[in-house]
PDB file of C-alpha atoms in Angstrom:
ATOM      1  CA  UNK A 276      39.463  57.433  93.157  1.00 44.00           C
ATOM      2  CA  UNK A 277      42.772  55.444  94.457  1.00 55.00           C
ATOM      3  CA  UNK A 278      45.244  58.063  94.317  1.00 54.00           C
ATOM      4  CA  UNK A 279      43.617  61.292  94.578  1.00 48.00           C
ATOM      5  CA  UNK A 280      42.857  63.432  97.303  1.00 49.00           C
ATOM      6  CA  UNK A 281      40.162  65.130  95.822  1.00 53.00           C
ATOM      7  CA  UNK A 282      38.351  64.247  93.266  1.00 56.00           C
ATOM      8  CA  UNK A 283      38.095  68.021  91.846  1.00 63.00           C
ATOM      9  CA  UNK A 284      41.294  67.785  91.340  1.00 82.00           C
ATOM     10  CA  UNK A 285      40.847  65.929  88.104  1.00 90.00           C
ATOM     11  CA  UNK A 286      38.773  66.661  85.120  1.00 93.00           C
ATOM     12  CA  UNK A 287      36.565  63.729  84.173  1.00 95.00           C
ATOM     13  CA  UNK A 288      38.565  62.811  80.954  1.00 94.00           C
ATOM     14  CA  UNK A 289      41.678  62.073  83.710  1.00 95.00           C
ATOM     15  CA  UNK A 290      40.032  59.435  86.046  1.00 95.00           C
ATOM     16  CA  UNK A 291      41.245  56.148  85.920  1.00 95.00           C
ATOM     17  CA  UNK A 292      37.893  54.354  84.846  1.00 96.00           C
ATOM     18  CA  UNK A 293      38.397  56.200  81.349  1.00 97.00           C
ATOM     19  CA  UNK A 294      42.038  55.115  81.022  1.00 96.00           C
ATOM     20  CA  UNK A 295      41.046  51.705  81.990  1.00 97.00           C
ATOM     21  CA  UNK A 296      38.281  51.350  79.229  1.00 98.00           C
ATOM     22  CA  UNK A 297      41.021  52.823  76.752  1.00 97.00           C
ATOM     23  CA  UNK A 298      43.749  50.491  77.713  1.00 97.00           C
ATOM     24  CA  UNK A 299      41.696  47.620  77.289  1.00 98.00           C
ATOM     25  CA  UNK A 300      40.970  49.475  73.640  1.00 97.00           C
ATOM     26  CA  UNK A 301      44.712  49.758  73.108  1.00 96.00           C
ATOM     27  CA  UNK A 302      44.971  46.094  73.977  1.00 95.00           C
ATOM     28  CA  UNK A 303      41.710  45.191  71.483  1.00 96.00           C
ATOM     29  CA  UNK A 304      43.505  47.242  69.036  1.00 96.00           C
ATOM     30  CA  UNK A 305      46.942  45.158  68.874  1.00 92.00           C
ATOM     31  CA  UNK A 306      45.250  41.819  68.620  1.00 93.00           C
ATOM     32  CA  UNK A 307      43.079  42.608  65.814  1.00 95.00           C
ATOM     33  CA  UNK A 308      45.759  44.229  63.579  1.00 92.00           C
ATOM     34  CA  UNK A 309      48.188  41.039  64.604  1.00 91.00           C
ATOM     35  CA  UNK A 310      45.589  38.164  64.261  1.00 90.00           C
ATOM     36  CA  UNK A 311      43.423  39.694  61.006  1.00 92.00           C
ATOM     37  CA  UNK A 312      44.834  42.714  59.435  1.00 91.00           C
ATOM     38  CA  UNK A 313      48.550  41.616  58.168  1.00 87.00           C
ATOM     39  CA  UNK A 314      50.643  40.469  61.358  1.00 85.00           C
ATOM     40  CA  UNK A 315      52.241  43.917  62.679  1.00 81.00           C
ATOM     41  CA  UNK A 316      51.247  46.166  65.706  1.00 81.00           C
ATOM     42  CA  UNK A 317      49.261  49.290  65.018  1.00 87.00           C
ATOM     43  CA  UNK A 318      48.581  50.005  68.948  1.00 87.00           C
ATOM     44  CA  UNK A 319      52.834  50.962  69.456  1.00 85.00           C
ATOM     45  CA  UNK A 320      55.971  51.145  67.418  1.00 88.00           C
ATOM     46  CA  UNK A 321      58.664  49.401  69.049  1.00 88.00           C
ATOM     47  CA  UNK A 322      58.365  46.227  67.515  1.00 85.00           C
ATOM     48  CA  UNK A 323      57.751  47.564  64.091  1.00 87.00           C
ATOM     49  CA  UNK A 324      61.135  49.935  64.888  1.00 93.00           C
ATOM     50  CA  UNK A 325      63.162  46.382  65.654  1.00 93.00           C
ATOM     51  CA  UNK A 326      61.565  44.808  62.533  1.00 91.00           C
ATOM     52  CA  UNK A 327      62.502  47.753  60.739  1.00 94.00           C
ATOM     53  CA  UNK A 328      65.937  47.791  61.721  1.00 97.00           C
ATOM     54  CA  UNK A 329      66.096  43.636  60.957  1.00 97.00           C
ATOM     55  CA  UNK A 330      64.675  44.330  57.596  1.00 97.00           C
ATOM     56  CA  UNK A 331      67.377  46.913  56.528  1.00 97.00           C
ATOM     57  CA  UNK A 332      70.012  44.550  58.200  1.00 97.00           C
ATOM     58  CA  UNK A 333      68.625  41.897  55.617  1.00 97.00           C
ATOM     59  CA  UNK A 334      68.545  44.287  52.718  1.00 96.00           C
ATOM     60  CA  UNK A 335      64.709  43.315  52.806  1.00 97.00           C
ATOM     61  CA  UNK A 336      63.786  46.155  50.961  1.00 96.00           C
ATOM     62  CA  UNK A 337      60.302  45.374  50.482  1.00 95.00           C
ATOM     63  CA  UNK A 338      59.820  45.064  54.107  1.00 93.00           C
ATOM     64  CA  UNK A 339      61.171  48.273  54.764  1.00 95.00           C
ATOM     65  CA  UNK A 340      58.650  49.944  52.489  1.00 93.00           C
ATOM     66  CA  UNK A 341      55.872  48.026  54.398  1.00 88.00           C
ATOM     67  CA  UNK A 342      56.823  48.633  58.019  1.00 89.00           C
ATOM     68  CA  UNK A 343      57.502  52.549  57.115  1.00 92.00           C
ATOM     69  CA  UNK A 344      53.545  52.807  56.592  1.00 88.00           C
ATOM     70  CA  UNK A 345      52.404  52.182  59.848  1.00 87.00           C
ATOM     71  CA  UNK A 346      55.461  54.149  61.553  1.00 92.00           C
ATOM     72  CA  UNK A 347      54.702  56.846  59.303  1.00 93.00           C
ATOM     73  CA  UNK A 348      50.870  56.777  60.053  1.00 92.00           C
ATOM     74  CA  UNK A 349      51.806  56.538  63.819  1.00 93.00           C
ATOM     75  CA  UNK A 350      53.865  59.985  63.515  1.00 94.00           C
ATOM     76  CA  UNK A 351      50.719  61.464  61.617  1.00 94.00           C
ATOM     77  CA  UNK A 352      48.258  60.672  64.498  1.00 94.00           C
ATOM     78  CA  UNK A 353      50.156  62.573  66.860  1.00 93.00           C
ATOM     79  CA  UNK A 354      50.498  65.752  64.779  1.00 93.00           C
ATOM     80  CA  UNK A 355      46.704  65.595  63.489  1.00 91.00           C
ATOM     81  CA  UNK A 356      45.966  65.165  67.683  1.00 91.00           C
ATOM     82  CA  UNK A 357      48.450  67.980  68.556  1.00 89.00           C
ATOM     83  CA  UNK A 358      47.267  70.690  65.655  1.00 88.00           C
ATOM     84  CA  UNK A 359      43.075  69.621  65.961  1.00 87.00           C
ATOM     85  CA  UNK A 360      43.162  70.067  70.130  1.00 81.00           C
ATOM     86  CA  UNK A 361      44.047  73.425  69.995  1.00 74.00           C
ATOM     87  CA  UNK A 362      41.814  74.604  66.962  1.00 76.00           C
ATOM     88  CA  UNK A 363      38.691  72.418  69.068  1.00 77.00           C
ATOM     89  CA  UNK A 364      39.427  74.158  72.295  1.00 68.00           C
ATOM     90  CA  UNK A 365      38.727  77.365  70.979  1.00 66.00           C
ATOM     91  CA  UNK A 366      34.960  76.459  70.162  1.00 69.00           C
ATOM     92  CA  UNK A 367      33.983  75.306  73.867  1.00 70.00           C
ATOM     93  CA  UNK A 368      31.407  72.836  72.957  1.00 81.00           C
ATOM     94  CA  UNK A 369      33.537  70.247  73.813  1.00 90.00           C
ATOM     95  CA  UNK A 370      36.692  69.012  74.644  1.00 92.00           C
ATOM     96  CA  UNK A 371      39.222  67.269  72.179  1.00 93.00           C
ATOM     97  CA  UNK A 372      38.961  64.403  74.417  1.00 94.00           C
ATOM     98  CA  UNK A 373      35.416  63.496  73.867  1.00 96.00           C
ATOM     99  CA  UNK A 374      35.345  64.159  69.873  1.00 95.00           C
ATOM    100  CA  UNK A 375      38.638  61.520  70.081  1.00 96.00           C
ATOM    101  CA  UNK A 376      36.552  59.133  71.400  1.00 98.00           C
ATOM    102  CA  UNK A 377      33.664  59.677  68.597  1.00 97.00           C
ATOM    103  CA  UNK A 378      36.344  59.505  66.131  1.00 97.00           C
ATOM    104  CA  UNK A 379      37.676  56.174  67.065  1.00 98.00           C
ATOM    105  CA  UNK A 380      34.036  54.535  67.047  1.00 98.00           C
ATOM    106  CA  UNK A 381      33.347  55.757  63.601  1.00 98.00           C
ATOM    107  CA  UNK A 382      36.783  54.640  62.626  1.00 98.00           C
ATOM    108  CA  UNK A 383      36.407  51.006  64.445  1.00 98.00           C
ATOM    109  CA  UNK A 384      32.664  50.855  62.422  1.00 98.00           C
ATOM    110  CA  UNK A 385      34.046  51.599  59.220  1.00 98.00           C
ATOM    111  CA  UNK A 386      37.149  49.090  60.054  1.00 97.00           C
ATOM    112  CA  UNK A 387      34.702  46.591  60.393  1.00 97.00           C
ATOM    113  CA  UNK A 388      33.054  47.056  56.568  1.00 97.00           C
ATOM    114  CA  UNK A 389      36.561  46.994  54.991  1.00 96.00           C
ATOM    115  CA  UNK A 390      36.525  43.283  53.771  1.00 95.00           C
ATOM    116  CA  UNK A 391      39.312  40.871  55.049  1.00 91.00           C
ATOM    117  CA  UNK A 392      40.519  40.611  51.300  1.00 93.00           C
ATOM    118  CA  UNK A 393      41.262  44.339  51.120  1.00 95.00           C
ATOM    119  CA  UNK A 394      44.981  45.505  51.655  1.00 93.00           C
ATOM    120  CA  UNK A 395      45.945  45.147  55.266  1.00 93.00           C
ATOM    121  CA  UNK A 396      48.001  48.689  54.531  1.00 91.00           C
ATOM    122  CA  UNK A 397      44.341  50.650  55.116  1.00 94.00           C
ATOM    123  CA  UNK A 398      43.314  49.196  58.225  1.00 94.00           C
ATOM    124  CA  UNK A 399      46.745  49.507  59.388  1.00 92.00           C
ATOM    125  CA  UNK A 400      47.280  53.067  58.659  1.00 94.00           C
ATOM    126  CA  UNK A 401      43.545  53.810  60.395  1.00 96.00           C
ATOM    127  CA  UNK A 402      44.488  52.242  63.623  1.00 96.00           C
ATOM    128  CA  UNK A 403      47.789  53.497  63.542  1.00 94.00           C
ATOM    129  CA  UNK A 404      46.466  57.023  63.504  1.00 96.00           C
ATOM    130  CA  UNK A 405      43.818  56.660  66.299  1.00 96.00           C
ATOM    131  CA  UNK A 406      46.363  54.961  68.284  1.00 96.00           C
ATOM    132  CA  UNK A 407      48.450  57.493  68.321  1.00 96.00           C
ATOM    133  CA  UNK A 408      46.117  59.870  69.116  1.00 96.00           C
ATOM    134  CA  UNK A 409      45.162  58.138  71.814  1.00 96.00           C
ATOM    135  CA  UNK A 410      48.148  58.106  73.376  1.00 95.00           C
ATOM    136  CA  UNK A 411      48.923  61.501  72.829  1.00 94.00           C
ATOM    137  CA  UNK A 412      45.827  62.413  74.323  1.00 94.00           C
ATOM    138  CA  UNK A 413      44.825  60.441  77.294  1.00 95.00           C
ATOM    139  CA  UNK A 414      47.932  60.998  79.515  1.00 93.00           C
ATOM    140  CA  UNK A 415      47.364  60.576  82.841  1.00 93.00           C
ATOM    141  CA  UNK A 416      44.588  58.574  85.540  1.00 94.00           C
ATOM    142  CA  UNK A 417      43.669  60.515  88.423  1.00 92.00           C
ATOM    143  CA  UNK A 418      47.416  62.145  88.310  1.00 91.00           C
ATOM    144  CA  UNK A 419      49.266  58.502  87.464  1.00 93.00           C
ATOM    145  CA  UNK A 420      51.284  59.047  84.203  1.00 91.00           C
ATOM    146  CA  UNK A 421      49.388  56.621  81.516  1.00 91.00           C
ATOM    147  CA  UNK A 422      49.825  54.992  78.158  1.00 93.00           C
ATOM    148  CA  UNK A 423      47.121  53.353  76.842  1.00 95.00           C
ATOM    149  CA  UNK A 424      48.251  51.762  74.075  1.00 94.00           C
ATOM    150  CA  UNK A 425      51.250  50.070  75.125  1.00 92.00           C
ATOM    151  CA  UNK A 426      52.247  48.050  78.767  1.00 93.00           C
ATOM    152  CA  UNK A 427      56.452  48.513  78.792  1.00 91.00           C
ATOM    153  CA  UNK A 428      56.103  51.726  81.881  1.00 92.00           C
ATOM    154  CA  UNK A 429      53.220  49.768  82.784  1.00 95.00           C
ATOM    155  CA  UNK A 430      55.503  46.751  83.443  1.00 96.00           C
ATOM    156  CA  UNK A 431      58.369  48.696  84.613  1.00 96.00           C
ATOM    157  CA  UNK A 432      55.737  50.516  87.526  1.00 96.00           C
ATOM    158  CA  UNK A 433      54.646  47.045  88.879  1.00 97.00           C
ATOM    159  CA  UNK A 434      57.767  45.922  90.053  1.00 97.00           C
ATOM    160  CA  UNK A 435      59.121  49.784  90.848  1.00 97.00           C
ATOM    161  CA  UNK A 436      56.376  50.047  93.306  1.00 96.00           C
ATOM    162  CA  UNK A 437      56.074  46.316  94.618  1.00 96.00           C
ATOM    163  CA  UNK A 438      60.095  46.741  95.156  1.00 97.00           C
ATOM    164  CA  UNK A 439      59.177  50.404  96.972  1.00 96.00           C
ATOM    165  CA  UNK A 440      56.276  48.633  98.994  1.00 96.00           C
ATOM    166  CA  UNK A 441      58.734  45.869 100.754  1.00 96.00           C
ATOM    167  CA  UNK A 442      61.344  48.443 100.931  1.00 95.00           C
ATOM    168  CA  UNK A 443      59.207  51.049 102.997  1.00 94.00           C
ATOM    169  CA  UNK A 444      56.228  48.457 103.960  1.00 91.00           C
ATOM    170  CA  UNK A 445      54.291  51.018 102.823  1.00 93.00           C
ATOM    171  CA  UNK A 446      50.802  49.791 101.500  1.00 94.00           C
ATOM    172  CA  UNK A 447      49.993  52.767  99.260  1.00 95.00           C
ATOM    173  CA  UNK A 448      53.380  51.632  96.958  1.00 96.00           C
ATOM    174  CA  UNK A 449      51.545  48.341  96.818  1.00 96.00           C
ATOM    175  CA  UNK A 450      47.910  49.980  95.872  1.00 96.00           C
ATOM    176  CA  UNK A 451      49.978  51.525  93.451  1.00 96.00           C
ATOM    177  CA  UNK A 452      51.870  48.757  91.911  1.00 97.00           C
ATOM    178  CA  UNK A 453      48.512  46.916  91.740  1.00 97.00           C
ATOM    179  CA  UNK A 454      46.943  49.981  90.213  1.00 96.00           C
ATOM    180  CA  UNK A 455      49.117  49.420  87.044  1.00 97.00           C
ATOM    181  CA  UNK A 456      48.538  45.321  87.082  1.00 97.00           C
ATOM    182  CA  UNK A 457      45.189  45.912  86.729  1.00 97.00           C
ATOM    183  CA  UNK A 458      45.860  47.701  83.173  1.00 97.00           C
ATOM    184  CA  UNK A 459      47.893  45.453  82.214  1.00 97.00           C
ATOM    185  CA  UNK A 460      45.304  42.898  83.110  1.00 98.00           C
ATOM    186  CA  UNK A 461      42.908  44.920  81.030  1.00 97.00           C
ATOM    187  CA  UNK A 462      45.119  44.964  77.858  1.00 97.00           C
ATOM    188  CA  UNK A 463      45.399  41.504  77.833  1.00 97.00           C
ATOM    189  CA  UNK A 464      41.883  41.248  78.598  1.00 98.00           C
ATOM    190  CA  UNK A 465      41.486  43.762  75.617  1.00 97.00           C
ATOM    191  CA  UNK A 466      43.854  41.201  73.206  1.00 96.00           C
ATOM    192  CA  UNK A 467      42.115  37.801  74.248  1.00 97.00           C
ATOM    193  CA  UNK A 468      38.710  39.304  73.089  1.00 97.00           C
ATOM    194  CA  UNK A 469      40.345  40.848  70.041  1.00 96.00           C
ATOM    195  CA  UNK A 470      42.099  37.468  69.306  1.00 96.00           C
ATOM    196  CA  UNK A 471      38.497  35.269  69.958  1.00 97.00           C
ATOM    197  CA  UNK A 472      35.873  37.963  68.236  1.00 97.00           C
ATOM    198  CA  UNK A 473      38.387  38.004  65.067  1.00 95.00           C
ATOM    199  CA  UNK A 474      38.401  34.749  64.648  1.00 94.00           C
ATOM    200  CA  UNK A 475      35.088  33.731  65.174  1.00 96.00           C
ATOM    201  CA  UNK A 476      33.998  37.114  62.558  1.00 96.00           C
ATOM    202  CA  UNK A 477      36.695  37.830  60.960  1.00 94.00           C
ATOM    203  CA  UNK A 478      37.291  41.807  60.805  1.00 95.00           C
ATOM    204  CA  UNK A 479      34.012  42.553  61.524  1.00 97.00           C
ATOM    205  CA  UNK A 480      35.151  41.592  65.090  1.00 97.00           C
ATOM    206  CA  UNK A 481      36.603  45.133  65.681  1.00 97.00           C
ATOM    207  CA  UNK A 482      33.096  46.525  66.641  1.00 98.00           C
ATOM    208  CA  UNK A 483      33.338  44.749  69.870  1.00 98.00           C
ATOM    209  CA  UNK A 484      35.805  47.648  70.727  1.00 98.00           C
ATOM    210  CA  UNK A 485      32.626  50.190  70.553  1.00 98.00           C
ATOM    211  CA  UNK A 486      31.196  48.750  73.740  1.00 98.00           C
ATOM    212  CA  UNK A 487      33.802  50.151  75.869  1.00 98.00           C
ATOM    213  CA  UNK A 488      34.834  53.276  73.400  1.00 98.00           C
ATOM    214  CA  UNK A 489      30.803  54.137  73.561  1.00 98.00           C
ATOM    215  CA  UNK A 490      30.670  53.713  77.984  1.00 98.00           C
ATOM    216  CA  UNK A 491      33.851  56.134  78.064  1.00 98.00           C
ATOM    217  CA  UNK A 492      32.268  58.618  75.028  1.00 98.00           C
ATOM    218  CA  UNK A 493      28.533  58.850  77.225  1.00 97.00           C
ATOM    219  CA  UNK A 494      30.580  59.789  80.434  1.00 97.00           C
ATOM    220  CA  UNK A 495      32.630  62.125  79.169  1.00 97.00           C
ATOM    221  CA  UNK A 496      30.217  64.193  77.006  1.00 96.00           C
ATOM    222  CA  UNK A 497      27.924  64.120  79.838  1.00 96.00           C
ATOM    223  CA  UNK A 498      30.710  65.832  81.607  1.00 95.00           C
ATOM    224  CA  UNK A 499      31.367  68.135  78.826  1.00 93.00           C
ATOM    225  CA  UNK A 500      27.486  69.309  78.654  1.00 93.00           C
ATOM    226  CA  UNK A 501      26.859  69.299  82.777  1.00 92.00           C
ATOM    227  CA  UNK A 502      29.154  68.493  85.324  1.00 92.00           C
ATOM    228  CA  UNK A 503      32.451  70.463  83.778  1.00 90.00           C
ATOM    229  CA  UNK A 504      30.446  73.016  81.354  1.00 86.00           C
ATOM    230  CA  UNK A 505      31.838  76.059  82.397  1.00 82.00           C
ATOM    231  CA  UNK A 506      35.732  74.501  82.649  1.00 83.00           C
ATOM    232  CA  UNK A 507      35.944  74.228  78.992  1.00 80.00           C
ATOM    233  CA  UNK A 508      39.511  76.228  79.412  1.00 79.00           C
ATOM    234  CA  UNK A 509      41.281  73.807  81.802  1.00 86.00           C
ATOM    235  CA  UNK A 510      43.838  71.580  80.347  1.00 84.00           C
ATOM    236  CA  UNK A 511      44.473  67.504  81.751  1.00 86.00           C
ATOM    237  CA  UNK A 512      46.895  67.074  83.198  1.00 80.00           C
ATOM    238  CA  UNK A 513      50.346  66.394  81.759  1.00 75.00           C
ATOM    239  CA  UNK A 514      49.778  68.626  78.551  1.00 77.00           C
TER     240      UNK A 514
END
């Protein structure tokens, strides 16, 4: 509980150690799509966006077609995530935040039967979509605005807070900025096993990712069926 000041304040699916399994997820995610499953980023769209934007400079038409698949499959993810949340809500089993999570493990087992010889384009489009959902979803750790499947803010927070900490020599700017090096410590952490598991199995590496995805599923359905039953109603923060 680093930033909080009580830890009520936060629904389970908000604290950090959640956001920290995802982000090494996100991280997991990028490596396997880069090293095994056709060389472009699934786990963001800014690179794919420049690469985009070279391919039309170059008249590469055929690249164009390619890239638009996983930028395409991105956008999907976030209106699937935005349209099911609401609809799941309504049900009060529970939340959208804990089915997400039992999505993306099915989806990671079943990337792990597709063979390596298949077209990259279908596990591309797969972890494009649970990617995005991801994001869309997890938002925030214990009130700290999050992305999971990227590290740019994450980046840009480190040296915003180490610059605030010497500024104001105040440690809590300092807690802070190390708050967000530990992510990004944990998506890198995420990509190295990614990058070894993939080569060492090939595609079937991916299930590696249901370790963490399967810790963070347990302690938020716990949550949903004990500790936060009857709060079914109350939305994270940051929606």
């Amino acid at each position: 509980m680093p930033f909080s000041k009580k830890s009520e304040e936060f629904l389970e699916c908000e604290r950090w150690w959640i956001l920290a399994a995802l982000m090494y997820v996100g991280g997991f995610f990028g490596g396997f799509t880069y090293s095994v499953r056709g060389g472009i980023f699934c786990n963001a769209q800014t690179a794919n966006f420049v690469l985009l934007a070279m391919s039309l400079g170059n008249r590469d038409w055929a690249m164009v077609r390619y890239l638009l698949i996983p930028i395409t499959a991105y956008t999907l993810g976030a209106v699937v995530s935005e349209w099911i949340a609401g609809s799941i809500k309504r049900f009060g089993l529970i939340r959208w935040d804990t089915l997400l999570l039992l999505i993306e493990i099915a989806t990671v087992v079943v990337l792990g039967f597709i063979p390596d010889s298949a077209p990259f384009q279908i596990s591309q489009i797969m972890v494009n979509v649970i990617c995005s959902m991801q994001y869309n979803t997890f938002r925030q750790a214990d009130g700290i605005p999050m992305a999971t499947t990227f590290c740019t803010n994450h980046v840009r927070q480190v040296g915003v807070f180490f610059t605030k900490g010497i500024r104001h020599a105040d440690p809590a700017h300092f807690k802070r900025s190390l708050f967000h090096a530990g992510m990004l410590a944990l998506f890198t952490l995420g990509g190295v096993t990614s990058t070894i598991t993939c080569n060492l199995f090939g595609g079937k590496g991916v299930w590696f990712a249901v370790i963490p995805l399967a810790l963070a599923f347990c302690d938020l359905l716990y949550a949903d069926l004990r500790t936060e039953k009857g709060e079914m109603q109350r939305k994270p923060r940051g929606h």
